[in-house]
Coordinates of C-alpha atoms in Angstrom, one line a residue:
X73 CA 5.6 74.5 142.5
X74 CA 8.7 76.5 143.6
X75 CA 10.9 75.6 146.5
X76 CA 12.9 78.2 148.4
X77 CA 16.5 77.4 149.4
X78 CA 17.5 77.6 153.0
X79 CA 16.9 81.2 154.2
X80 CA 19.9 83.4 153.8
X81 CA 22.1 80.6 152.5
X82 CA 21.2 80.3 148.8
X83 CA 23.9 82.7 147.6
X84 CA 26.8 80.9 149.4
X85 CA 25.8 77.3 149.5
X86 CA 27.1 74.6 151.9
X87 CA 30.8 74.7 152.7
X88 CA 33.0 71.9 154.1
X89 CA 36.2 72.5 156.0
X90 CA 38.2 69.3 156.7
X91 CA 40.0 69.7 160.0
X92 CA 41.7 66.3 160.2
X93 CA 41.7 63.1 158.2
X94 CA 43.0 59.6 158.9
X95 CA 42.6 56.1 157.5
X96 CA 39.5 55.4 159.5
X97 CA 38.2 58.8 160.7
X98 CA 37.7 62.3 159.4
X99 CA 36.7 65.5 161.2
X100 CA 35.1 68.4 159.3
X101 CA 33.1 71.6 159.8
X102 CA 29.9 72.0 157.8
X103 CA 28.8 75.6 157.4
X104 CA 26.1 77.6 155.6
X105 CA 23.4 75.1 156.2
X106 CA 20.6 74.9 158.8
X107 CA 20.3 72.5 161.7
X108 CA 17.7 70.3 160.0
X109 CA 20.0 69.7 157.0
X110 CA 23.1 68.9 159.2
X111 CA 21.2 66.6 161.5
X112 CA 19.6 64.8 158.5
X113 CA 23.1 64.1 157.1
X114 CA 24.2 62.8 160.5
X115 CA 21.2 60.4 160.8
X116 CA 21.7 59.1 157.3
X117 CA 25.4 58.5 157.8
X118 CA 24.6 56.5 160.9
X119 CA 21.7 54.4 159.6
X120 CA 21.1 54.5 155.9
X121 CA 24.4 54.0 154.1
X122 CA 24.4 50.5 152.5
X123 CA 27.1 48.0 153.4
X124 CA 27.7 44.3 153.2
X125 CA 27.3 41.9 156.2
X126 CA 26.8 38.2 156.8
X127 CA 23.1 37.6 157.0
X128 CA 22.6 33.9 156.6
X129 CA 24.7 31.1 158.0
X130 CA 24.3 27.5 156.8
X131 CA 25.8 25.2 159.4
X132 CA 27.3 22.0 158.0
X133 CA 29.2 20.9 161.1
X134 CA 29.7 22.4 164.5
X135 CA 31.2 20.3 167.3
X136 CA 32.5 23.3 169.3
X137 CA 31.1 24.3 172.7
X138 CA 29.3 27.3 171.1
X139 CA 25.8 27.1 169.8
X140 CA 25.0 27.6 166.1
X141 CA 23.1 30.8 166.8
X142 CA 25.9 32.2 168.9
X143 CA 28.5 31.7 166.2
X144 CA 26.1 33.0 163.5
X145 CA 25.6 36.2 165.5
X146 CA 29.4 36.7 165.9
X147 CA 29.9 36.1 162.1
X148 CA 27.2 38.8 161.3
X149 CA 29.1 41.4 163.3
X150 CA 32.4 40.9 161.5
X151 CA 32.8 44.0 159.2
X152 CA 33.1 43.2 155.5
X153 CA 34.7 45.4 152.9
X154 CA 31.9 47.2 151.1
X155 CA 33.8 48.8 148.2
X156 CA 31.5 49.3 145.2
X157 CA 28.5 48.0 147.1
X158 CA 26.2 49.5 144.5
X159 CA 27.1 46.7 142.2
X160 CA 25.2 44.3 144.6
X161 CA 21.4 44.2 144.4
X162 CA 19.2 44.2 147.5
X163 CA 17.7 40.7 148.0
X164 CA 14.2 42.2 147.5
X165 CA 15.2 43.5 144.1
X166 CA 16.6 40.3 142.8
X167 CA 14.7 37.6 140.9
X168 CA 16.2 34.7 142.8
X169 CA 14.3 32.9 145.6
X170 CA 16.8 33.4 148.4
X171 CA 20.2 34.5 147.2
X172 CA 22.5 34.4 144.2
X173 CA 25.7 36.0 142.8
X174 CA 23.8 39.2 141.9
X175 CA 22.5 39.9 145.5
X176 CA 25.0 38.2 147.8
X177 CA 28.5 37.1 148.4
X178 CA 29.4 33.6 149.7
X179 CA 32.1 33.1 152.3
X180 CA 33.1 29.7 153.7
X181 CA 34.6 28.7 157.0
X182 CA 36.2 25.4 157.7
X183 CA 38.4 24.7 160.7
X184 CA 39.4 21.5 162.5
X185 CA 41.7 21.2 165.5
X186 CA 44.1 18.2 165.3
X187 CA 46.6 19.2 168.1
X188 CA 46.5 19.2 171.8
X189 CA 46.6 23.1 171.8
X190 CA 43.5 25.3 171.7
X191 CA 42.9 26.5 168.2
X192 CA 41.5 30.0 167.7
X193 CA 39.4 30.8 164.6
X194 CA 39.8 34.3 163.3
X195 CA 38.1 36.5 160.7
X196 CA 41.0 35.8 158.4
X197 CA 39.9 32.2 158.1
X198 CA 36.8 33.3 156.2
X199 CA 37.3 32.5 152.5
X200 CA 35.4 34.6 149.9
X201 CA 34.0 32.9 146.9
X202 CA 35.3 33.5 143.4
X203 CA 32.3 35.3 142.0
X204 CA 32.5 38.9 143.2
X205 CA 32.2 42.3 141.5
X206 CA 35.8 43.1 142.6
X207 CA 38.6 41.6 144.5
X208 CA 37.9 43.6 147.7
X209 CA 34.1 43.5 148.4
X210 CA 33.0 40.9 151.0
X211 CA 36.5 40.4 152.5
X212 CA 36.7 40.6 156.3
X213 CA 38.1 43.9 157.5
X214 CA 41.3 43.2 159.3
X215 CA 43.1 46.1 161.0
X216 CA 45.2 44.6 163.7
X217 CA 49.0 44.4 163.4
X218 CA 49.0 40.6 163.4
X219 CA 46.5 40.4 160.5
X220 CA 44.2 38.0 162.3
X221 CA 40.9 40.0 162.6
X222 CA 38.1 39.3 165.1
X223 CA 38.0 36.0 167.1
X224 CA 35.2 33.9 166.0
X225 CA 35.6 31.0 168.4
X226 CA 38.0 28.3 169.8
X227 CA 38.3 24.6 169.2
X228 CA 39.8 21.7 171.2
X229 CA 41.3 18.6 169.7
X230 CA 38.8 16.8 167.5
X231 CA 36.4 19.7 167.3
X232 CA 35.3 21.0 163.9
X233 CA 33.6 24.0 162.4
X234 CA 32.3 24.1 158.9
X235 CA 29.9 26.8 157.7
X236 CA 28.7 28.5 154.6
X237 CA 28.1 32.3 155.1
X238 CA 25.9 34.4 152.9
X239 CA 26.7 38.2 153.0
X240 CA 24.0 40.6 151.8
X241 CA 23.5 44.3 151.3
X242 CA 21.6 46.2 153.9
X243 CA 21.5 49.3 156.1
X244 CA 21.9 49.9 159.8
X245 CA 18.3 51.0 160.2
X246 CA 17.5 47.3 159.9
X247 CA 20.4 45.9 162.0
X248 CA 23.6 47.3 163.5
X249 CA 25.8 44.9 161.6
X250 CA 25.3 47.0 158.5
X251 CA 26.5 50.1 160.2
X252 CA 29.3 51.9 158.3
X253 CA 30.5 53.9 161.3
X254 CA 31.3 53.1 164.9
X255 CA 30.5 56.7 166.0
X256 CA 29.5 60.1 164.5
X257 CA 30.4 63.0 166.7
X258 CA 28.1 66.0 166.1
X259 CA 28.1 69.4 167.8
X260 CA 27.1 73.0 167.2
X261 CA 27.3 76.2 169.2
X262 CA 30.1 75.0 171.5
X263 CA 29.8 78.1 173.7
X264 CA 26.1 77.7 174.1
X265 CA 25.3 81.2 172.8
X266 CA 21.9 80.1 171.7
X267 CA 21.1 78.6 175.1
X268 CA 19.8 75.4 173.6
X269 CA 21.4 73.6 176.6
X270 CA 20.4 74.2 180.2
X271 CA 23.5 73.0 182.0
X272 CA 23.1 71.6 185.5
X273 CA 25.8 72.6 187.8
X274 CA 26.6 72.9 191.5
X275 CA 28.9 75.9 191.8
X276 CA 30.5 77.1 188.5
X277 CA 29.3 75.9 185.1
X278 CA 32.5 77.0 183.4
X279 CA 34.6 74.7 185.6
X280 CA 32.1 71.9 185.7
X281 CA 31.4 71.9 182.0
X282 CA 34.7 72.3 180.1
X283 CA 34.5 73.5 176.5
X284 CA 35.1 71.0 173.7
X285 CA 37.8 71.4 171.1
X286 CA 35.2 72.8 168.8
X287 CA 35.1 76.0 170.9
X288 CA 38.4 77.0 169.4
X289 CA 36.6 77.5 166.1
X290 CA 34.2 80.1 167.3
X291 CA 34.5 83.4 169.2
X292 CA 33.3 83.2 172.8
X293 CA 30.2 85.3 173.8
X294 CA 30.9 88.8 175.1
X295 CA 30.1 89.4 178.7
X296 CA 26.9 91.4 179.1
X297 CA 26.0 91.1 175.4
X298 CA 22.2 91.1 174.7
X299 CA 20.7 87.7 173.8
X300 CA 19.8 87.4 170.1
X301 CA 16.5 85.6 169.9
X302 CA 16.7 85.3 166.1
X303 CA 20.1 83.7 166.0
X304 CA 20.3 80.3 164.3
X305 CA 23.2 77.8 164.2
X306 CA 25.1 77.7 160.9
X307 CA 28.3 75.8 161.8
X308 CA 28.3 72.1 162.6
X309 CA 31.2 70.0 163.7
X310 CA 31.4 66.4 162.6
X311 CA 33.7 63.6 163.6
X312 CA 33.1 60.4 161.6
X313 CA 34.8 57.2 162.5
X314 CA 34.5 54.3 160.1
X315 CA 34.6 50.6 161.2
X316 CA 36.7 49.9 158.0
X317 CA 34.1 48.5 155.6
X318 CA 34.1 51.9 153.8
X319 CA 36.6 54.7 153.9
X320 CA 35.4 57.8 155.8
X321 CA 35.1 60.0 152.8
X322 CA 33.1 57.2 151.0
X323 CA 30.7 57.0 153.9
X324 CA 30.0 60.8 153.7
X325 CA 29.7 60.7 149.9
X326 CA 27.2 57.8 150.1
X327 CA 25.3 59.7 152.8
X328 CA 25.0 62.7 150.6
X329 CA 23.8 60.4 147.7
X330 CA 21.2 58.8 149.9
X331 CA 19.9 62.3 151.0
X332 CA 19.7 63.4 147.4
X333 CA 17.6 60.3 146.5
X334 CA 15.3 60.8 149.5
X335 CA 14.8 64.5 148.6
X336 CA 14.2 63.7 145.0
X337 CA 11.5 61.2 146.0
X338 CA 9.8 63.8 148.1
X339 CA 9.9 66.4 145.4
X340 CA 8.6 63.9 142.9
X341 CA 5.6 63.1 145.1
X342 CA 4.8 66.8 145.4
X343 CA 5.2 67.7 141.8
X344 CA 4.5 64.5 139.9
X345 CA 6.6 62.9 137.2
X346 CA 6.5 65.9 134.8
X347 CA 9.9 67.2 134.2
X348 CA 11.5 64.6 136.5
X349 CA 12.4 62.1 133.9
X350 CA 10.2 59.3 135.2
X351 CA 10.1 57.5 138.5
X352 CA 12.7 58.3 141.2
X353 CA 13.4 55.3 143.4
X354 CA 14.7 55.6 146.9
X355 CA 17.2 52.7 147.1
X356 CA 18.7 52.4 150.6
X357 CA 16.8 49.9 152.6
X358 CA 17.3 46.6 154.3
X359 CA 17.2 43.3 152.4
X360 CA 13.6 43.0 153.4
X361 CA 10.8 45.0 151.7
X362 CA 10.9 48.1 153.9
X363 CA 9.6 50.5 151.3
X364 CA 6.6 48.8 149.8
X365 CA 5.8 45.6 148.1
X366 CA 3.0 43.2 147.7
X367 CA 0.5 42.4 150.4
X368 CA 2.2 40.2 152.9
X369 CA 5.6 41.9 152.5
X370 CA 7.1 43.9 155.3
X371 CA 6.2 47.5 154.4
X372 CA 3.5 46.5 151.9
X373 CA -0.2 46.0 152.2
X374 CA -1.5 44.2 155.3
X375 CA -4.5 42.6 153.7
X376 CA -2.7 39.4 152.8
X377 CA -1.2 38.9 156.3
X378 CA 2.2 37.7 157.3
X379 CA 3.6 34.3 157.9
X380 CA 5.9 33.0 160.6
X381 CA 8.8 30.6 160.2
X382 CA 6.5 27.9 161.5
X383 CA 3.7 28.1 159.0
X384 CA 0.3 29.6 159.2
X385 CA -1.2 27.7 162.1
X386 CA -2.5 29.4 165.2
X387 CA -5.0 32.1 165.9
X388 CA -5.5 35.0 163.6
X389 CA -3.5 38.1 164.4
X390 CA -4.1 41.8 163.9
X391 CA -2.0 41.6 160.8
X392 CA -4.4 39.2 159.0
X393 CA -4.1 35.6 158.2
X394 CA -3.7 32.8 160.8
X395 CA -0.9 32.8 163.4
X396 CA 1.1 35.5 161.6
X397 CA 3.5 38.3 162.4
X398 CA 4.4 41.6 160.6
X399 CA 7.9 40.4 159.9
X400 CA 7.5 37.4 157.6
X401 CA 9.7 34.3 158.0
X402 CA 12.6 36.8 158.3
X403 CA 12.9 40.3 156.9
X404 CA 15.0 38.7 154.1
X405 CA 12.9 35.7 152.9
X406 CA 13.0 32.0 153.8
X407 CA 16.0 30.8 155.6
X408 CA 17.7 27.4 155.3
X409 CA 20.2 28.3 158.0
X410 CA 20.6 30.5 161.0
X411 CA 20.1 34.3 160.5
X412 CA 23.2 36.2 161.5

């Protein structure tokens, strides 16, 4: 089966023009592609680039005023360095029962206040275990001038916090804590030549809807020019802001890699394995079984049913089995501690 390239673009191919680049952000113009391609890249960058985040928290001691669940949630939202994240397996792909060195990174937190002053606990107080693929992955992202990082909590005299944190690989489609970006700006046709937008205004749309900075990159429409019903957008303006776990260029490169894997999986399904060198696996997914698995797994067959953290008691549900939900004990397997 033959597949045609994007109409009118096969001779030129996609082109990227970098407008500005900083440590945590990049702005570029993507041209010679269609709207579907550009929007797919935007969605993948937002939700399907794998990163590391704290997913399980085993509480050994907590005498602070904050509940265990509250602290676990705060820990999960601390961005962790995700350099060389491909060296970490997804939990569902690992042979271990819950977590091991191949599919997780262990961080420990131990703080005790012994003075009369209030003691603040910061992200810098998280200690990464010795078994890691490199010396950067799993470390909290600290970008403030003082080198403290996010505030986890506060302790008074005699209060103690001792926890074991398990960081796992995942994607933002499952939970926002795995998001590689804080924002992805996306715009096309800043002069609204295609009239995809119907701007509401009271008196003058030009004054009430000022043009964005992207309008400088395109010629404004000529007054009285006839409307081109066949026109299609071909220039797309991106502004990608990383939260620090991956560099902006790495986020985009990983997004392109994920898109290639997804397209390869679609083509394989349409053409079969012949000439494709065997099975093509679509990797990016959450630690849970989002893309298949045995009956009873999230995303797998529903005949076996799904279990809750409280066992199989109760009335039968639409998902099969007794007292069961479609999510399993958690999307990541059995927990011995709080899920972040």
